[in-house]
Every structure is written in structure tokens, then in C-alpha cells.
Amino acid sequence: MLPIDEERTILTPEEFRAEQTVGWFNPESSYDDYLAMIHAQWELRRDAEEKARREDYELGAPQIELTPEDEAILDRVWAKRAAEKPVVEAAEKTDDEDWRLTPARAA
Amino acid sequence: MRFITPSSPKAINCNPPYLSSATVVLLSAAVKEIKVNYEKGALELARQLFGRQPADDDLARLAGALDGVTVNVSVKKKKGWLYLTVNDARFERYETSVRKDADGSLFAYIHHAYAAAGQSGQGHGVRAFLRQVNAARWLGLKRFELFAAGHPRSTNENGYYVWARYGFNALLREEEQAILPPLLQGATTINQIIRRGGQKWWKRSGDARSMNFDLADDSEMMSVFRDYLAEKAITEE
């Protein structure tokens, strides 16, 4: 089932292929893969909203400012991180890290 | 920059008596003229959660309170959440709850953080969050969590992108991993996407989700936030 989202514009097959051609998506992927991604993202939002409803709290949508100056600083900060930490993500992810990323354990 | 350490100067601690409701005025070098109001049961819950009664200025800072504001501390229904509400004209809403994970570790959930009209772009949010980070580390919390809302076409919510830029992290879904362009292939988290220079990809193709900010000293999130603050020369007042 595709997500129904009145705000988000889902790329058409032609738009997807155009973006794929210029490097925005895996060249091996298909339009169905793209739709699967959109659906997975929609599920994440739906799950969070349902959890908030079930547990009776406001999910919220906190915002924090990001000025162009902040963006430039963060570009440099992240570039420094990349230089310090070469790409070895497959090896670096451990079970121990999962708790930092997965809110499902929240009481 | 000043991240709170055990040797940091502590505020004058004028803890209220164990009344059902009390108001405390803090006067300290770290937090000036912040009023902390405890609703019924809040002090008791704070003691249960932290294993001791936290200093009022620590709770105020954990709430993200800047100087000259009032913090309301309450118990959120029957969930056992300590709910911190900042009443500050600079923010339309700034609300955080403190909770326990299933394994008993403490974390904070930022429910609302919105600048008031005419107040955005002045760095209030970053300074408030810095106070929260310092206080959370001091009080032994493990992480922050929030729902980073928005999507690429949203005109009023961009949390999914902005919080990620400041270091908040989440797992990517397998469906997202499968469609990543070659330079980002193999990434399993948002941190990894951005570290590889994929921030534009995330801005164009990312979406809302719950995100975490790991408060461990050596976490990627702390490193990014610390370096950002250093370059911006932001310190906790």
C-alpha cells in the first residue's frame, strides 16, 4: 500500500529515472524500490504517531534553527569527522550501539 | 565551552521543603533568576528517578531554561515521567520529559521546542539545548530522544534534516539503504550518511522519525555538537 500524504510529492517514474541518472539514487534500483522507501518512511511516521497515541503523549515536532552560517560550520565539522573516522561503518556498528538508535526500548 | 564536570561550581541549592507545591528562586553563577515551581508529586518523582534529590538549578538546566524564566516541574499523568516546562517569551513552547528506559537508564525526551514569533535565528534553541546536554550529562542521563518531524516538501517542519545536522541519529530503514547512491552505499545510520557528505541526499530524500542524541563523551553526536559550539564560540552562560 502506498502512503497517502497530501504534502509530500512522490516522484513520478520519469522524475525518478531522471534523478537516478544524475546520481541521486542507486543505479541498480527500480522505481518500485523508490516507492518501497517512501512507504517505509511513511510507516516510521505512522508508527511514531500510533505509539504516542497509545501512550497518551504529544509526539511533538521540536525545531531548532539552522542558519546558513550554522550550515557552513556543520559542513566543516562533519568533514573533520569524516577525516578522523574513515568509512568503516559495516565494522563499527555493534549490538552495543543499537540502544542509542532504537527508541523502541523506551519505557 | 563549558561542559559541566563534577568540579564545576554548583548553584546555591535552596531545595524546597517536601511540600506538595513549592517555588524556588535560583541565584547562581550558572543559572540566574530562574524560578522552579514543583507541582504535586514532582519532588518525590525526581528523587525516585535520580536516586537523590537533584539540585533545582540542575533540573532548570535540564529543562533548557535560559536566564530569567520560570520552569514548571510536574508528573505526567501516571507514566512516571518528570515533565519540565519552560515558560520563556523566547519560546512558544519548550517541554522535555525525563524517563527511564526499560533497562533503568535515564533519558530525556524533547516534546516541544519552538521559537516564539520573531525569536528564531538568534541561537536561543542551541543555547537551551547546550544547557540540557550539560545538565543531562551531570545528572547521568544516557541520551536525548525526540521526534524529528518534516519531510523534503514541508514548508514548516524541517526537524528531520536540522536535528540530524546537529548530530541526532537514527537507523536507516533497509528500503532506504537499498536506494542509496554509490557514494553512500553501506551506510546504516543518518550519522553515516552525513559524515560521508550525504546531507543533501538526506535533505532531498530523508523523512521524519524518532532520533537519539547519545550523551556518551565519545559519541559521534557529542563530537559534532562540541566542535560546532567551539567554532561558533558558544558557551553556557
mmCIF file of C-alpha atoms in Angstrom:
data_model
loop_
_atom_site.group_PDB
_atom_site.id
_atom_site.type_symbol
_atom_site.label_atom_id
_atom_site.label_comp_id
_atom_site.label_asym_id
_atom_site.label_seq_id
_atom_site.Cartn_x
_atom_site.Cartn_y
_atom_site.Cartn_z
ATOM 1 C CA MET A 1 0.000 0.000 0.000
ATOM 2 C CA LEU A 2 1.350 3.398 -0.908
ATOM 3 C CA PRO A 3 1.391 6.200 1.592
ATOM 4 C CA ILE A 4 -1.186 8.888 1.219
ATOM 5 C CA ASP A 5 0.433 12.174 2.020
ATOM 6 C CA GLU A 6 -1.163 15.361 0.878
ATOM 7 C CA GLU A 7 2.047 17.354 1.304
ATOM 8 C CA ARG A 8 4.848 15.169 0.079
ATOM 9 C CA THR A 9 5.281 14.918 -3.655
ATOM 10 C CA ILE A 10 6.293 11.463 -4.708
ATOM 11 C CA LEU A 11 8.468 11.392 -7.789
ATOM 12 C CA THR A 12 6.884 10.064 -10.934
ATOM 13 C CA PRO A 13 8.677 7.175 -12.676
ATOM 14 C CA GLU A 14 10.115 9.651 -15.172
ATOM 15 C CA GLU A 15 11.313 12.009 -12.443
ATOM 16 C CA PHE A 16 12.813 9.106 -10.528
ATOM 17 C CA ARG A 17 14.767 7.917 -13.571
ATOM 18 C CA ALA A 18 15.983 11.453 -14.249
ATOM 19 C CA GLU A 19 17.233 11.812 -10.674
ATOM 20 C CA GLN A 20 18.758 8.347 -10.790
ATOM 21 C CA THR A 21 20.616 9.253 -13.960
ATOM 22 C CA VAL A 22 22.293 12.211 -12.307
ATOM 23 C CA GLY A 23 23.320 10.152 -9.291
ATOM 24 C CA TRP A 24 20.720 10.689 -6.585
ATOM 25 C CA PHE A 25 19.772 7.015 -6.357
ATOM 26 C CA ASN A 26 21.376 3.609 -6.633
ATOM 27 C CA PRO A 27 21.695 2.947 -10.384
ATOM 28 C CA GLU A 28 20.658 -0.668 -9.728
ATOM 29 C CA SER A 29 17.420 0.302 -8.024
ATOM 30 C CA SER A 30 13.992 0.393 -9.599
ATOM 31 C CA TYR A 31 11.047 2.718 -9.256
ATOM 32 C CA ASP A 32 9.413 0.062 -7.076
ATOM 33 C CA ASP A 33 12.425 0.268 -4.763
ATOM 34 C CA TYR A 34 11.872 4.003 -4.563
ATOM 35 C CA LEU A 35 8.212 3.523 -3.700
ATOM 36 C CA ALA A 36 9.212 0.952 -1.084
ATOM 37 C CA MET A 37 11.452 3.578 0.514
ATOM 38 C CA ILE A 38 8.638 6.120 0.555
ATOM 39 C CA HIS A 39 6.347 3.557 2.128
ATOM 40 C CA ALA A 40 8.927 2.591 4.756
ATOM 41 C CA GLN A 41 9.317 6.241 5.720
ATOM 42 C CA TRP A 42 5.585 6.657 5.955
ATOM 43 C CA GLU A 43 5.475 3.600 8.225
ATOM 44 C CA LEU A 44 8.050 5.157 10.525
ATOM 45 C CA ARG A 45 5.920 8.256 10.943
ATOM 46 C CA ARG A 46 2.747 6.269 11.377
ATOM 47 C CA ASP A 47 4.363 4.015 13.989
ATOM 48 C CA ALA A 48 5.631 7.010 15.959
ATOM 49 C CA GLU A 49 2.226 8.667 15.845
ATOM 50 C CA GLU A 50 0.470 5.467 16.923
ATOM 51 C CA LYS A 51 2.913 4.956 19.791
ATOM 52 C CA ALA A 52 2.299 8.493 21.002
ATOM 53 C CA ARG A 53 -1.452 7.983 20.800
ATOM 54 C CA ARG A 54 -1.250 4.626 22.549
ATOM 55 C CA GLU A 55 0.889 6.012 25.346
ATOM 56 C CA ASP A 56 -1.049 9.240 25.509
ATOM 57 C CA TYR A 57 1.588 11.864 24.927
ATOM 58 C CA GLU A 58 2.151 14.586 22.384
ATOM 59 C CA LEU A 59 4.615 13.414 19.793
ATOM 60 C CA GLY A 60 5.643 16.992 19.130
ATOM 61 C CA ALA A 61 7.832 18.301 16.365
ATOM 62 C CA PRO A 62 10.649 20.196 18.057
ATOM 63 C CA GLN A 63 12.532 22.614 15.868
ATOM 64 C CA ILE A 64 15.938 24.190 16.163
ATOM 65 C CA GLU A 65 17.292 26.946 13.989
ATOM 66 C CA LEU A 66 19.901 26.333 11.343
ATOM 67 C CA THR A 67 21.250 29.465 9.701
ATOM 68 C CA PRO A 68 23.444 29.423 6.585
ATOM 69 C CA GLU A 69 26.371 30.186 8.924
ATOM 70 C CA ASP A 70 25.453 27.150 11.028
ATOM 71 C CA GLU A 71 25.274 25.020 7.877
ATOM 72 C CA ALA A 72 28.749 26.126 6.833
ATOM 73 C CA ILE A 73 30.162 25.377 10.289
ATOM 74 C CA LEU A 74 28.484 21.979 10.388
ATOM 75 C CA ASP A 75 29.812 21.173 6.918
ATOM 76 C CA ARG A 76 33.319 21.725 8.280
ATOM 77 C CA VAL A 77 32.612 19.819 11.487
ATOM 78 C CA TRP A 78 31.280 16.794 9.636
ATOM 79 C CA ALA A 79 34.149 16.930 7.141
ATOM 80 C CA LYS A 80 36.547 16.825 10.076
ATOM 81 C CA ARG A 81 34.680 13.818 11.462
ATOM 82 C CA ALA A 82 34.959 12.091 8.096
ATOM 83 C CA ALA A 83 38.705 12.692 8.040
ATOM 84 C CA GLU A 84 39.093 11.403 11.587
ATOM 85 C CA LYS A 85 36.877 8.399 11.103
ATOM 86 C CA PRO A 86 37.349 6.685 7.754
ATOM 87 C CA VAL A 87 34.448 4.808 6.306
ATOM 88 C CA VAL A 88 34.336 1.540 8.177
ATOM 89 C CA GLU A 89 30.694 1.626 9.137
ATOM 90 C CA ALA A 90 29.993 -2.003 8.463
ATOM 91 C CA ALA A 91 32.555 -2.976 11.051
ATOM 92 C CA GLU A 92 31.843 -0.233 13.556
ATOM 93 C CA LYS A 93 28.203 -0.980 14.139
ATOM 94 C CA THR A 94 27.821 -3.236 17.122
ATOM 95 C CA ASP A 95 24.912 -4.501 19.126
ATOM 96 C CA ASP A 96 26.001 -2.123 21.822
ATOM 97 C CA GLU A 97 25.159 0.812 19.590
ATOM 98 C CA ASP A 98 21.634 -0.292 18.907
ATOM 99 C CA TRP A 99 20.202 1.124 22.096
ATOM 100 C CA ARG A 100 21.439 4.555 21.102
ATOM 101 C CA LEU A 101 19.437 4.448 17.922
ATOM 102 C CA THR A 102 16.333 2.499 18.646
ATOM 103 C CA PRO A 103 13.727 4.216 20.767
ATOM 104 C CA ALA A 104 11.611 1.091 20.991
ATOM 105 C CA ARG A 105 13.125 0.250 24.338
ATOM 106 C CA ALA A 106 11.805 3.369 25.947
ATOM 107 C CA ALA A 107 9.711 2.577 28.968
ATOM 108 C CA MET B 1 32.820 25.947 26.009
ATOM 109 C CA ARG B 2 31.947 24.579 29.375
ATOM 110 C CA PHE B 3 30.586 21.118 29.723
ATOM 111 C CA ILE B 4 29.691 20.562 33.338
ATOM 112 C CA THR B 5 32.087 18.391 35.264
ATOM 113 C CA PRO B 6 31.912 17.339 38.892
ATOM 114 C CA SER B 7 34.267 20.172 39.749
ATOM 115 C CA SER B 8 32.059 22.811 38.174
ATOM 116 C CA PRO B 9 30.741 25.438 40.543
ATOM 117 C CA LYS B 10 27.336 24.497 41.804
ATOM 118 C CA ALA B 11 24.482 26.852 42.273
ATOM 119 C CA ILE B 12 23.167 27.791 45.633
ATOM 120 C CA ASN B 13 20.855 24.939 46.383
ATOM 121 C CA CYS B 14 17.754 26.150 48.080
ATOM 122 C CA ASN B 15 15.715 22.999 47.859
ATOM 123 C CA PRO B 16 12.184 23.454 48.957
ATOM 124 C CA PRO B 17 10.660 21.541 51.817
ATOM 125 C CA TYR B 18 8.711 18.483 50.853
ATOM 126 C CA LEU B 19 5.514 20.262 50.169
ATOM 127 C CA SER B 20 3.024 19.375 47.502
ATOM 128 C CA SER B 21 3.947 22.519 45.607
ATOM 129 C CA ALA B 22 6.788 24.953 46.048
ATOM 130 C CA THR B 23 8.530 27.708 44.178
ATOM 131 C CA VAL B 24 12.245 28.196 44.354
ATOM 132 C CA VAL B 25 14.232 31.141 43.078
ATOM 133 C CA LEU B 26 17.703 30.229 41.949
ATOM 134 C CA LEU B 27 20.584 32.625 42.196
ATOM 135 C CA SER B 28 23.795 31.188 40.915
ATOM 136 C CA ALA B 29 26.678 31.785 38.585
ATOM 137 C CA ALA B 30 25.375 29.156 36.199
ATOM 138 C CA VAL B 31 21.667 29.900 36.168
ATOM 139 C CA LYS B 32 20.393 33.324 37.089
ATOM 140 C CA GLU B 33 16.955 34.186 38.350
ATOM 141 C CA ILE B 34 15.174 31.072 37.273
ATOM 142 C CA LYS B 35 12.090 30.164 39.206
ATOM 143 C CA VAL B 36 11.376 26.476 39.632
ATOM 144 C CA ASN B 37 7.852 25.503 40.501
ATOM 145 C CA TYR B 38 7.189 21.957 41.680
ATOM 146 C CA GLU B 39 3.734 20.557 41.249
ATOM 147 C CA LYS B 40 2.355 17.878 43.483
ATOM 148 C CA GLY B 41 4.440 14.711 43.478
ATOM 149 C CA ALA B 42 7.208 16.154 41.301
ATOM 150 C CA LEU B 43 9.851 16.287 44.012
ATOM 151 C CA GLU B 44 9.177 12.724 45.029
ATOM 152 C CA LEU B 45 9.349 11.506 41.442
ATOM 153 C CA ALA B 46 12.584 13.425 40.858
ATOM 154 C CA ARG B 47 14.124 11.712 43.864
ATOM 155 C CA GLN B 48 12.972 8.320 42.605
ATOM 156 C CA LEU B 49 14.301 8.850 39.101
ATOM 157 C CA PHE B 50 17.681 10.271 40.057
ATOM 158 C CA GLY B 51 18.183 8.278 43.236
ATOM 159 C CA ARG B 52 18.614 11.556 45.102
ATOM 160 C CA GLN B 53 17.044 14.935 45.014
ATOM 161 C CA PRO B 54 18.561 16.824 42.089
ATOM 162 C CA ALA B 55 19.539 20.425 42.659
ATOM 163 C CA ASP B 56 16.989 22.882 41.392
ATOM 164 C CA ASP B 57 19.429 24.543 39.039
ATOM 165 C CA ASP B 58 20.276 21.159 37.506
ATOM 166 C CA LEU B 59 16.616 20.483 36.797
ATOM 167 C CA ALA B 60 16.192 24.000 35.413
ATOM 168 C CA ARG B 61 19.112 23.482 33.069
ATOM 169 C CA LEU B 62 17.865 20.031 32.102
ATOM 170 C CA ALA B 63 14.654 21.764 31.083
ATOM 171 C CA GLY B 64 16.667 24.048 28.803
ATOM 172 C CA ALA B 65 15.917 27.141 30.852
ATOM 173 C CA LEU B 66 17.770 30.289 29.926
ATOM 174 C CA ASP B 67 18.084 33.121 32.406
ATOM 175 C CA GLY B 68 15.098 34.969 33.725
ATOM 176 C CA VAL B 69 12.445 32.319 33.181
ATOM 177 C CA THR B 70 10.196 30.003 35.130
ATOM 178 C CA VAL B 71 10.370 26.215 34.985
ATOM 179 C CA ASN B 72 7.410 24.102 35.946
ATOM 180 C CA VAL B 73 8.162 20.569 37.143
ATOM 181 C CA SER B 74 5.269 18.165 37.103
ATOM 182 C CA VAL B 75 4.399 14.498 36.921
ATOM 183 C CA LYS B 76 2.985 13.435 33.598
ATOM 184 C CA LYS B 77 -0.102 11.511 34.466
ATOM 185 C CA LYS B 78 0.708 8.028 35.675
ATOM 186 C CA LYS B 79 3.614 7.348 33.379
ATOM 187 C CA GLY B 80 6.277 8.224 35.862
ATOM 188 C CA TRP B 81 7.633 10.952 33.615
ATOM 189 C CA LEU B 82 9.056 14.065 35.161
ATOM 190 C CA TYR B 83 7.752 16.789 32.879
ATOM 191 C CA LEU B 84 9.733 20.017 32.574
ATOM 192 C CA THR B 85 8.054 23.044 31.049
ATOM 193 C CA VAL B 86 9.961 26.249 30.400
ATOM 194 C CA ASN B 87 7.959 29.448 30.442
ATOM 195 C CA ASP B 88 10.068 31.781 28.370
ATOM 196 C CA ALA B 89 8.924 34.503 25.993
ATOM 197 C CA ARG B 90 11.696 33.462 23.623
ATOM 198 C CA PHE B 91 9.970 30.140 23.058
ATOM 199 C CA GLU B 92 6.449 29.361 22.081
ATOM 200 C CA ARG B 93 6.924 26.020 23.839
ATOM 201 C CA TYR B 94 9.907 24.212 25.333
ATOM 202 C CA GLU B 95 8.963 20.972 27.069
ATOM 203 C CA THR B 96 11.009 17.930 27.986
ATOM 204 C CA SER B 97 10.239 14.806 29.961
ATOM 205 C CA VAL B 98 12.689 12.676 31.912
ATOM 206 C CA ARG B 99 12.030 8.963 31.854
ATOM 207 C CA LYS B 100 13.587 5.591 32.421
ATOM 208 C CA ASP B 101 14.451 3.155 29.679
ATOM 209 C CA ALA B 102 13.463 -0.477 30.057
ATOM 210 C CA ASP B 103 16.950 -1.173 31.425
ATOM 211 C CA GLY B 104 16.566 1.529 34.041
ATOM 212 C CA SER B 105 18.809 4.117 32.418
ATOM 213 C CA LEU B 106 17.575 7.685 32.323
ATOM 214 C CA PHE B 107 16.888 9.600 29.164
ATOM 215 C CA ALA B 108 15.131 12.813 28.229
ATOM 216 C CA TYR B 109 12.517 13.253 25.532
ATOM 217 C CA ILE B 110 12.167 16.690 23.982
ATOM 218 C CA HIS B 111 8.472 17.040 23.185
ATOM 219 C CA HIS B 112 8.356 20.638 22.087
ATOM 220 C CA ALA B 113 10.932 23.252 21.182
ATOM 221 C CA TYR B 114 9.644 26.123 19.115
ATOM 222 C CA ALA B 115 10.977 29.648 18.962
ATOM 223 C CA ALA B 116 8.440 32.368 19.579
ATOM 224 C CA ALA B 117 7.484 34.665 16.738
ATOM 225 C CA GLY B 118 10.364 36.971 15.918
ATOM 226 C CA GLN B 119 12.817 34.992 18.037
ATOM 227 C CA SER B 120 14.144 32.455 15.566
ATOM 228 C CA GLY B 121 17.637 32.721 14.186
ATOM 229 C CA GLN B 122 19.027 34.171 17.413
ATOM 230 C CA GLY B 123 20.551 30.988 18.740
ATOM 231 C CA HIS B 124 18.188 30.566 21.680
ATOM 232 C CA GLY B 125 17.466 26.963 20.730
ATOM 233 C CA VAL B 126 21.116 25.952 20.559
ATOM 234 C CA ARG B 127 21.880 27.640 23.886
ATOM 235 C CA ALA B 128 18.909 25.962 25.518
ATOM 236 C CA PHE B 129 19.922 22.589 24.156
ATOM 237 C CA LEU B 130 23.506 23.124 25.322
ATOM 238 C CA ARG B 131 22.199 23.661 28.844
ATOM 239 C CA GLN B 132 20.171 20.490 28.532
ATOM 240 C CA VAL B 133 23.182 18.499 27.353
ATOM 241 C CA ASN B 134 25.379 19.755 30.180
ATOM 242 C CA ALA B 135 22.769 19.105 32.823
ATOM 243 C CA ALA B 136 21.843 15.706 31.407
ATOM 244 C CA ARG B 137 25.454 14.561 31.484
ATOM 245 C CA TRP B 138 25.852 15.885 35.011
ATOM 246 C CA LEU B 139 22.720 14.061 36.127
ATOM 247 C CA GLY B 140 23.704 10.794 34.472
ATOM 248 C CA LEU B 141 21.239 10.663 31.599
ATOM 249 C CA LYS B 142 22.259 8.486 28.679
ATOM 250 C CA ARG B 143 20.605 10.209 25.761
ATOM 251 C CA PHE B 144 18.043 12.622 24.373
ATOM 252 C CA GLU B 145 15.262 11.486 22.140
ATOM 253 C CA LEU B 146 12.837 13.472 20.014
ATOM 254 C CA PHE B 147 10.592 13.134 17.013
ATOM 255 C CA ALA B 148 12.333 14.900 14.165
ATOM 256 C CA ALA B 149 9.387 15.891 12.018
ATOM 257 C CA GLY B 150 9.096 17.143 8.497
ATOM 258 C CA HIS B 151 9.953 15.948 5.031
ATOM 259 C CA PRO B 152 11.556 17.412 1.927
ATOM 260 C CA ARG B 153 8.403 19.189 0.767
ATOM 261 C CA SER B 154 7.309 20.524 4.123
ATOM 262 C CA THR B 155 7.220 24.284 4.411
ATOM 263 C CA ASN B 156 7.000 24.477 8.190
ATOM 264 C CA GLU B 157 8.850 21.452 9.613
ATOM 265 C CA ASN B 158 12.446 20.530 8.889
ATOM 266 C CA GLY B 159 13.476 18.731 12.070
ATOM 267 C CA TYR B 160 14.350 15.527 10.216
ATOM 268 C CA TYR B 161 17.140 17.446 8.495
ATOM 269 C CA VAL B 162 18.195 20.058 11.057
ATOM 270 C CA TRP B 163 18.451 17.812 14.127
ATOM 271 C CA ALA B 164 20.448 15.352 12.029
ATOM 272 C CA ARG B 165 22.867 18.127 11.087
ATOM 273 C CA TYR B 166 23.465 18.799 14.792
ATOM 274 C CA GLY B 167 24.250 15.134 15.342
ATOM 275 C CA PHE B 168 20.962 13.437 16.175
ATOM 276 C CA ASN B 169 20.929 9.929 14.804
ATOM 277 C CA ALA B 170 18.632 7.108 13.806
ATOM 278 C CA LEU B 171 18.814 3.880 11.903
ATOM 279 C CA LEU B 172 18.011 3.894 8.225
ATOM 280 C CA ARG B 173 15.328 1.512 7.048
ATOM 281 C CA GLU B 174 16.511 -1.259 4.764
ATOM 282 C CA GLU B 175 14.417 0.238 1.991
ATOM 283 C CA GLU B 176 16.338 3.489 2.361
ATOM 284 C CA GLN B 177 19.687 1.722 2.384
ATOM 285 C CA ALA B 178 18.795 -0.125 -0.811
ATOM 286 C CA ILE B 179 18.291 3.037 -2.800
ATOM 287 C CA LEU B 180 21.332 4.978 -1.643
ATOM 288 C CA PRO B 181 23.611 6.271 -4.407
ATOM 289 C CA PRO B 182 27.013 4.595 -4.742
ATOM 290 C CA LEU B 183 28.894 7.090 -2.568
ATOM 291 C CA LEU B 184 26.538 6.445 0.349
ATOM 292 C CA GLN B 185 26.136 2.683 -0.097
ATOM 293 C CA GLY B 186 26.724 0.728 3.099
ATOM 294 C CA ALA B 187 25.513 3.474 5.404
ATOM 295 C CA THR B 188 23.094 2.202 8.016
ATOM 296 C CA THR B 189 22.541 5.356 10.055
ATOM 297 C CA ILE B 190 21.843 9.016 9.401
ATOM 298 C CA ASN B 191 25.137 9.951 11.076
ATOM 299 C CA GLN B 192 26.945 7.836 8.499
ATOM 300 C CA ILE B 193 25.058 9.475 5.630
ATOM 301 C CA ILE B 194 26.033 12.927 6.780
ATOM 302 C CA ARG B 195 29.588 12.005 7.674
ATOM 303 C CA ARG B 196 30.032 10.836 4.076
ATOM 304 C CA GLY B 197 28.844 14.198 2.809
ATOM 305 C CA GLY B 198 25.330 12.983 2.060
ATOM 306 C CA GLN B 199 23.491 15.808 3.810
ATOM 307 C CA LYS B 200 21.937 16.961 0.531
ATOM 308 C CA TRP B 201 20.716 13.452 -0.117
ATOM 309 C CA TRP B 202 19.149 13.323 3.333
ATOM 310 C CA LYS B 203 17.570 16.730 2.815
ATOM 311 C CA ARG B 204 16.068 15.627 -0.520
ATOM 312 C CA SER B 205 15.138 12.055 0.373
ATOM 313 C CA GLY B 206 15.011 11.787 4.177
ATOM 314 C CA ASP B 207 11.938 11.879 6.321
ATOM 315 C CA ALA B 208 10.619 12.205 9.858
ATOM 316 C CA ARG B 209 11.451 9.722 12.593
ATOM 317 C CA SER B 210 12.469 9.385 16.207
ATOM 318 C CA MET B 211 16.099 10.335 16.682
ATOM 319 C CA ASN B 212 18.550 9.989 19.517
ATOM 320 C CA PHE B 213 21.460 12.008 20.809
ATOM 321 C CA ASP B 214 23.930 9.814 22.665
ATOM 322 C CA LEU B 215 25.448 11.704 25.590
ATOM 323 C CA ALA B 216 28.491 9.460 25.937
ATOM 324 C CA ASP B 217 31.649 11.530 25.792
ATOM 325 C CA ASP B 218 32.990 9.713 22.739
ATOM 326 C CA SER B 219 29.776 9.576 20.718
ATOM 327 C CA GLU B 220 29.659 10.977 17.218
ATOM 328 C CA MET B 221 26.826 13.227 18.319
ATOM 329 C CA MET B 222 28.742 14.758 21.199
ATOM 330 C CA SER B 223 31.793 15.243 18.999
ATOM 331 C CA VAL B 224 29.804 17.057 16.340
ATOM 332 C CA PHE B 225 27.952 19.248 18.804
ATOM 333 C CA ARG B 226 31.112 20.048 20.754
ATOM 334 C CA ASP B 227 33.025 21.021 17.599
ATOM 335 C CA TYR B 228 30.116 23.116 16.368
ATOM 336 C CA LEU B 229 29.955 25.008 19.663
ATOM 337 C CA ALA B 230 33.687 25.545 19.668
ATOM 338 C CA GLU B 231 33.703 27.003 16.188
ATOM 339 C CA LYS B 232 30.670 29.141 16.922
ATOM 340 C CA ALA B 233 32.229 30.204 20.248
ATOM 341 C CA ILE B 234 29.074 29.351 22.152
ATOM 342 C CA THR B 235 29.491 28.647 25.840
ATOM 343 C CA GLU B 236 26.936 28.083 28.526
ATOM 344 C CA GLU B 237 26.382 31.417 30.210
#
